[in-house]
CSV table of C-alpha atoms in Angstrom, one decimal:
chain,number,residue,atom,x,y,z
A,1,MET,CA,53.2,151.9,157.8
A,2,GLN,CA,54.4,148.4,158.7
A,3,ILE,CA,58.1,147.3,157.6
A,4,SER,CA,59.8,144.1,157.3
A,5,VAL,CA,63.4,144.5,158.2
A,6,ILE,CA,65.7,141.8,156.7
A,7,ILE,CA,69.0,140.9,158.3
A,8,PRO,CA,71.4,138.4,156.7
A,9,VAL,CA,73.6,136.9,159.5
A,10,TYR,CA,76.9,135.3,159.0
A,11,ASN,CA,79.5,135.2,161.7
A,12,ALA,CA,78.0,138.2,163.6
A,13,GLU,CA,77.4,136.6,167.0
A,14,LYS,CA,78.9,139.9,168.6
A,15,TYR,CA,76.8,142.2,166.9
A,16,VAL,CA,73.5,140.8,165.8
A,17,ARG,CA,71.6,141.4,169.1
A,18,GLN,CA,72.3,145.2,168.7
A,19,ALA,CA,71.3,145.1,165.1
A,20,VAL,CA,67.9,143.4,165.9
A,21,GLU,CA,67.1,145.3,169.0
A,22,SER,CA,67.9,148.7,167.3
A,23,ALA,CA,65.2,147.5,164.6
A,24,LEU,CA,62.6,146.5,167.1
A,25,SER,CA,62.9,149.8,168.8
A,26,GLN,CA,61.4,151.6,165.7
A,27,PRO,CA,57.6,151.8,165.9
A,28,GLU,CA,57.1,151.2,162.2
A,29,VAL,CA,58.9,147.8,162.3
A,30,ALA,CA,56.3,145.1,162.1
A,31,GLU,CA,58.9,142.1,161.9
A,32,VAL,CA,62.5,141.4,161.8
A,33,ILE,CA,63.5,138.6,159.4
A,34,LEU,CA,66.8,136.8,160.4
A,35,ILE,CA,68.5,134.7,157.7
A,36,GLU,CA,71.2,132.7,159.3
A,37,ASP,CA,73.7,131.8,156.6
A,38,ALA,CA,75.5,128.7,158.1
A,39,SER,CA,77.7,130.7,160.4
A,40,SER,CA,81.0,129.1,161.8
A,41,ASP,CA,80.6,131.0,165.2
A,42,LYS,CA,77.6,131.0,167.5
A,43,SER,CA,75.4,133.3,165.5
A,44,PHE,CA,72.8,130.7,165.0
A,45,ASN,CA,72.3,130.2,168.9
A,46,VAL,CA,72.0,134.1,169.4
A,47,CYS,CA,69.5,134.3,166.7
A,48,GLN,CA,67.4,131.5,168.2
A,49,GLU,CA,67.5,133.4,171.6
A,50,LEU,CA,66.4,136.6,169.9
A,51,ALA,CA,63.4,134.7,168.1
A,52,ASN,CA,62.4,133.0,171.3
A,53,GLU,CA,62.8,136.5,173.2
A,54,TYR,CA,60.9,138.6,170.8
A,55,PRO,CA,57.7,137.6,168.9
A,56,ARG,CA,58.3,140.0,166.1
A,57,VAL,CA,61.7,138.2,165.2
A,58,LYS,CA,61.4,135.4,162.6
A,59,LEU,CA,64.3,133.1,162.1
A,60,PHE,CA,65.1,131.2,158.9
A,61,ARG,CA,67.9,129.3,157.3
A,62,HIS,CA,68.6,128.1,153.6
A,63,LYS,CA,66.9,124.8,153.0
A,64,ASP,CA,70.4,122.9,152.8
A,65,GLN,CA,71.5,124.8,155.8
A,66,LYS,CA,74.8,125.8,153.9
A,67,ASN,CA,76.3,129.2,153.3
A,68,HIS,CA,74.8,131.3,150.2
A,69,GLY,CA,75.9,134.6,150.7
A,70,ALA,CA,74.4,138.0,151.3
A,71,SER,CA,72.3,138.0,147.9
A,72,ALA,CA,70.6,134.7,148.4
A,73,SER,CA,70.0,135.6,152.1
A,74,ARG,CA,68.3,138.8,151.3
A,75,ASN,CA,66.2,137.2,148.6
A,76,LEU,CA,65.0,134.6,151.1
A,77,GLY,CA,64.0,137.4,153.4
A,78,ILE,CA,62.2,139.2,150.7
A,79,GLN,CA,60.2,136.0,150.0
A,80,LYS,CA,59.5,135.5,153.7
A,81,ALA,CA,58.4,139.2,154.2
A,82,ASN,CA,54.8,139.6,155.4
A,83,PHE,CA,54.4,143.4,154.9
A,84,ASP,CA,54.4,145.9,152.1
A,85,TYR,CA,57.7,147.8,152.9
A,86,ILE,CA,61.1,146.3,153.0
A,87,ALA,CA,64.3,147.7,154.8
A,88,PHE,CA,67.8,146.0,155.1
A,89,LEU,CA,70.2,146.0,157.9
A,90,ASP,CA,73.5,144.2,158.0
A,91,ALA,CA,74.0,142.1,161.1
A,92,ASP,CA,77.0,144.0,162.4
A,93,ASP,CA,75.2,147.5,161.9
A,94,PHE,CA,72.6,149.1,163.8
A,95,TYR,CA,69.7,151.7,163.2
A,96,LEU,CA,69.6,155.1,165.1
A,97,PRO,CA,66.5,156.4,166.9
A,98,ARG,CA,63.7,157.4,164.5
A,99,ARG,CA,65.2,155.7,161.7
A,100,PHE,CA,61.8,155.6,159.5
A,101,LYS,CA,60.2,158.7,160.7
A,102,LEU,CA,61.1,160.9,157.7
A,103,ALA,CA,60.9,158.1,155.1
A,104,SER,CA,57.5,156.9,156.2
A,105,LYS,CA,56.1,160.4,155.9
A,106,LYS,CA,57.4,160.6,152.4
A,107,LEU,CA,56.3,157.3,151.3
A,108,ASN,CA,52.8,157.7,153.0
A,109,LYS,CA,52.4,161.0,151.2
A,110,CYS,CA,53.1,159.8,147.7
A,111,SER,CA,52.0,156.5,146.4
A,112,GLU,CA,54.1,156.9,143.2
A,113,ILE,CA,57.2,156.7,145.2
A,114,ASP,CA,58.8,153.3,145.5
A,115,GLY,CA,61.5,154.0,148.1
A,116,VAL,CA,63.5,156.5,150.2
A,117,TYR,CA,67.4,156.6,150.7
A,118,GLU,CA,69.1,158.3,153.5
A,119,ALA,CA,72.5,158.8,155.0
A,120,VAL,CA,74.3,156.2,157.0
A,121,GLY,CA,77.1,157.2,159.3
A,122,ILE,CA,80.3,155.2,160.3
A,123,TYR,CA,81.0,153.6,163.7
A,124,PHE,CA,84.6,152.3,164.1
A,125,GLN,CA,84.9,149.2,166.3
A,126,ASP,CA,88.5,149.9,167.4
A,127,LYS,CA,91.5,151.8,166.5
A,128,GLU,CA,92.7,149.1,164.0
A,129,SER,CA,89.6,149.2,162.0
A,130,GLN,CA,89.9,152.9,161.7
A,131,GLU,CA,93.4,152.6,160.5
A,132,LYS,CA,92.4,150.0,158.0
A,133,TRP,CA,89.7,152.2,156.7
A,134,ALA,CA,92.3,155.0,156.3
A,135,PHE,CA,94.6,152.6,154.5
A,136,ILE,CA,92.1,151.8,151.7
A,137,GLY,CA,91.5,155.5,151.2
A,138,ARG,CA,88.1,156.0,152.9
A,139,SER,CA,89.1,157.9,156.1
A,140,SER,CA,87.6,161.2,154.7
A,141,ARG,CA,84.1,159.5,154.3
A,142,LYS,CA,82.1,160.4,157.5
A,143,LEU,CA,78.8,159.5,155.8
A,144,THR,CA,77.6,157.0,153.1
A,145,THR,CA,75.2,159.3,151.3
A,146,VAL,CA,74.1,161.0,148.0
A,147,ASN,CA,75.4,164.7,148.6
A,148,ILE,CA,72.9,166.5,146.4
A,149,ILE,CA,69.2,166.5,145.7
A,150,ILE,CA,68.4,164.5,142.7
A,151,GLU,CA,65.0,164.2,141.0
A,152,PRO,CA,64.1,160.5,140.6
A,153,ASP,CA,63.8,160.6,136.9
A,154,PHE,CA,67.4,161.6,136.8
A,155,LEU,CA,68.9,159.3,139.6
A,156,PHE,CA,69.8,156.5,137.3
A,157,GLU,CA,71.7,158.6,134.9
A,158,THR,CA,73.4,160.7,137.7
A,159,LEU,CA,74.5,157.7,139.8
A,160,LEU,CA,76.0,156.1,136.6
A,161,LYS,CA,78.0,159.0,135.3
A,162,LYS,CA,78.8,161.1,138.3
A,163,GLN,CA,80.8,159.3,141.0
A,164,GLU,CA,81.2,162.6,143.0
A,165,VAL,CA,77.6,162.7,143.9
A,166,GLY,CA,78.1,159.8,146.3
A,167,TRP,CA,75.9,156.7,146.9
A,168,PHE,CA,73.6,155.2,149.4
A,169,HIS,CA,73.8,152.2,151.7
A,170,ALA,CA,71.5,149.2,152.1
A,171,ASP,CA,70.9,150.4,156.0
A,172,GLY,CA,69.6,153.7,154.7
A,173,LEU,CA,67.0,152.5,152.2
A,174,VAL,CA,63.4,151.5,152.6
A,175,VAL,CA,61.3,150.4,149.7
A,176,ARG,CA,57.9,149.1,148.7
A,177,LYS,CA,58.1,145.4,148.2
A,178,THR,CA,56.5,145.7,144.8
A,179,ILE,CA,59.5,147.2,143.3
A,180,PHE,CA,61.2,143.7,143.2
A,181,GLU,CA,58.5,142.8,140.8
A,182,ARG,CA,60.3,145.0,138.2
A,183,THR,CA,64.1,144.6,139.3
A,184,GLY,CA,64.1,140.9,140.2
A,185,TYR,CA,65.9,139.8,143.2
A,186,PHE,CA,69.5,140.4,144.1
A,187,ASP,CA,71.9,138.8,141.7
A,188,GLU,CA,73.4,135.6,143.5
A,189,ASN,CA,76.2,135.2,141.1
A,190,LEU,CA,77.8,138.4,142.2
A,191,GLU,CA,80.3,137.9,145.2
A,192,PHE,CA,80.5,141.6,145.7
A,193,SER,CA,78.7,144.8,144.4
A,194,GLU,CA,75.4,142.9,144.4
A,195,ASP,CA,74.0,145.9,146.4
A,196,ILE,CA,75.2,148.5,144.2
A,197,VAL,CA,73.7,146.6,141.1
A,198,MET,CA,70.4,146.3,142.9
A,199,TRP,CA,70.4,150.1,143.7
A,200,LEU,CA,71.1,151.0,140.0
A,201,LYS,CA,68.2,148.6,138.9
A,202,MET,CA,65.9,150.3,141.4
A,203,ALA,CA,66.9,153.7,140.0
A,204,ALA,CA,66.3,152.5,136.4
A,205,VAL,CA,62.9,151.2,136.9
A,206,GLY,CA,61.5,152.8,140.1
A,207,LYS,CA,61.2,156.2,141.7
A,208,LEU,CA,63.5,156.6,144.5
A,209,ILE,CA,63.7,159.9,146.5
A,210,PRO,CA,66.1,161.4,149.2
A,211,GLY,CA,65.2,161.6,153.0
A,212,SER,CA,67.8,162.7,155.4
A,213,LEU,CA,71.2,163.2,153.5
A,214,ASP,CA,73.3,165.0,156.0
A,215,ILE,CA,72.1,163.3,159.3
A,216,PRO,CA,72.5,159.4,159.5
A,217,VAL,CA,69.6,157.3,160.2
A,218,ALA,CA,71.8,154.2,160.8
A,219,MET,CA,75.4,153.3,161.5
A,220,ARG,CA,77.6,150.9,159.7
A,221,ARG,CA,80.2,149.2,161.9
A,222,VAL,CA,83.9,149.0,160.6
A,223,HIS,CA,85.8,146.2,162.0
A,224,SER,CA,88.6,143.9,161.1
A,225,HIS,CA,86.3,141.2,159.5
A,226,ASN,CA,84.4,143.6,157.2
A,227,HIS,CA,84.1,142.7,153.4
A,228,VAL,CA,85.4,146.2,152.5
A,229,THR,CA,88.5,146.2,154.7
A,230,ARG,CA,89.3,142.2,154.1
A,231,PHE,CA,88.6,142.0,150.4
A,232,HIS,CA,89.3,145.6,149.1
A,233,LYS,CA,91.0,144.3,145.9
A,234,LYS,CA,88.4,141.9,144.9
A,235,LEU,CA,85.7,144.6,145.7
A,236,LEU,CA,87.4,147.0,143.2
A,237,TYR,CA,87.4,144.2,140.6
A,238,TYR,CA,83.7,143.5,141.1
A,239,SER,CA,82.8,147.1,140.8
A,240,ASN,CA,84.1,147.1,137.1
A,241,LEU,CA,83.4,144.3,134.5
A,242,PRO,CA,81.2,142.1,136.7
A,243,ARG,CA,78.9,144.9,137.6
A,244,TRP,CA,78.3,146.3,134.3
A,245,GLU,CA,78.0,143.0,132.6
A,246,THR,CA,75.3,142.0,135.1
A,247,LEU,CA,73.5,145.3,134.7
A,248,PHE,CA,73.6,145.5,130.9
A,249,ILE,CA,72.4,141.8,130.5
A,250,TRP,CA,69.6,142.4,132.9
A,251,GLY,CA,68.6,145.6,131.0
A,252,TYR,CA,68.9,144.1,127.7
A,253,LYS,CA,66.7,141.0,128.7
A,254,ASN,CA,64.1,143.3,130.5
A,255,ARG,CA,64.0,145.6,127.6
A,256,LEU,CA,65.0,148.5,129.7
A,257,GLU,CA,64.1,152.0,128.0
A,258,PRO,CA,66.5,152.7,125.2
A,259,ILE,CA,68.5,155.6,126.6
A,260,LYS,CA,69.1,154.0,130.0
A,261,LEU,CA,70.2,150.7,128.1
A,262,ALA,CA,72.5,152.6,125.8
A,263,LEU,CA,74.2,154.1,128.8
A,264,LEU,CA,74.7,150.8,130.4
A,265,PHE,CA,76.1,149.5,127.1
A,266,SER,CA,78.7,152.1,127.0
A,267,GLN,CA,79.6,151.3,130.7
A,268,TYR,CA,79.9,147.6,129.8
A,269,ALA,CA,81.9,148.3,126.7
A,270,ASP,CA,84.3,150.6,128.7
A,271,SER,CA,84.8,147.9,131.5
A,272,ILE,CA,85.7,145.4,128.9
A,273,THR,CA,88.1,147.7,127.1
A,274,ASN,CA,89.7,148.5,130.5
A,275,GLN,CA,90.1,144.9,131.5
A,276,THR,CA,91.5,144.1,128.0
A,277,LEU,CA,94.2,146.9,128.3
A,278,GLU,CA,94.7,146.3,132.0
A,279,THR,CA,97.1,148.9,133.3
A,280,LYS,CA,97.7,150.4,130.0
A,281,ALA,CA,94.2,152.1,129.6
A,282,ASN,CA,95.1,155.2,131.5
A,283,LEU,CA,98.4,155.6,129.4
A,284,LEU,CA,97.0,155.4,125.9
A,285,PRO,CA,96.2,158.3,123.9
A,286,ARG,CA,92.3,159.1,124.0
A,287,ASN,CA,91.9,158.4,120.3
A,288,LEU,CA,93.6,155.1,120.4
A,289,TYR,CA,91.5,154.2,123.6
A,290,LYS,CA,88.3,155.2,121.5
A,291,LEU,CA,89.4,152.7,118.8
A,292,TYR,CA,89.8,149.9,121.2
A,293,LYS,CA,86.4,150.7,122.7
A,294,ALA,CA,84.8,150.9,119.2
A,295,ILE,CA,86.1,147.4,118.4
A,296,THR,CA,84.7,146.2,121.6
A,297,MET,CA,81.1,147.8,120.9
A,298,ILE,CA,81.2,146.3,117.3
A,299,THR,CA,81.8,142.8,118.9
A,300,LEU,CA,78.9,143.4,121.5
A,301,ILE,CA,76.5,144.7,118.9
A,302,ILE,CA,77.0,141.3,116.9
A,303,LYS,CA,76.1,139.5,120.0
A,304,TYR,CA,73.3,141.9,121.2
A,305,PRO,CA,71.8,143.1,117.9
A,306,ARG,CA,68.8,144.9,119.7
A,307,ILE,CA,71.2,147.3,121.2
A,308,ILE,CA,71.2,149.2,118.0
A,309,GLN,CA,67.8,150.6,118.5
A,310,SER,CA,68.8,151.9,121.8
A,311,LEU,CA,72.0,153.5,120.5
A,312,ARG,CA,69.8,155.3,117.9
A,313,HIS,CA,67.7,156.8,120.8
A,314,LEU,CA,70.9,157.9,122.6
A,315,TRP,CA,72.5,159.4,119.5
A,316,GLY,CA,69.2,161.2,118.8
A,317,PHE,CA,69.1,162.5,122.3
A,318,LYS,CA,72.5,163.8,122.2
A,319,LYS,CA,71.9,165.6,118.8
A,320,ILE,CA,68.9,167.4,120.4
A,321,ILE,CA,70.9,168.5,123.5
A,322,PHE,CA,73.8,169.7,121.0
A,323,MET,CA,71.4,171.7,119.0
A,324,ASN,CA,69.7,173.3,122.1
A,325,LYS,CA,73.1,174.3,123.3
A,326,SER,CA,74.1,175.8,120.0
A,327,MET,CA,70.8,177.7,119.7
A,328,ASN,CA,71.3,179.2,123.2
A,329,LEU,CA,74.8,180.3,122.2
A,330,LEU,CA,73.5,182.0,119.1
A,331,ARG,CA,70.9,183.8,121.0
A,332,SER,CA,73.3,185.1,123.6
């Protein structure tokens, strides 16, 4: 198994060497692709040093040598990758020993599997970063992980509807390169949540399975310049309307299977309703909220008429579930 590790680099001169060397230490890594994204510090110089020092390190920049963000950098990395498996690593994070041992076994064993996701731990750079992490309500999270075993056929729906099952991080994912033929590339219009959107696309059209969910395979570094700690409010905004709008439009254009598209439609309608009502959404009676959402859905159906077929499938599916539950109750 040969893996291309893609590392977008922006203002990470202090950390990128550790990231690269942690990847090179993995026997499965055939190349490390650095996409230097017009940093204002000395990141480019460090990347040049690494590329000169290690033959497996390939360094690229965007054609105009301007800053384009994580999505565009990952996309360029995917296009430059020479091997069949893709893994990601943020420039301020690092892999742990035997990062790909379990994932490679699972992928080699079953050709139908598109990727493996595993747990990622947290490394605090200093006390200040740990305090900021606690301030935004994340101090209880020791791992970024999905905390239950989910069959790949149910991963999309579970991630969509059950926040308590957790999530996976880019550092803990390895996929076959061919999955991007179905998902497309990372959305370059999203400033935040572009990774979550991609993972949901992968879960919708591919088969992702769990690897190590309780022992981390990589560490995400928390420091004062992290996006999560610096732009927490912005991150919360992008986790709502922009995320669901992007996913629904992608699913609609790509004719995602009806039940999955209907679920995205419901999430999209919810996000529009919540934004319209702003802080009042949680204070309204349930029936009144449903009325607002119904109006939103009608407006969207007019704009996206093909969604009616998907909604019919979802209503039919729910009817079958209801009937099965009723029959089980009668039998008991």
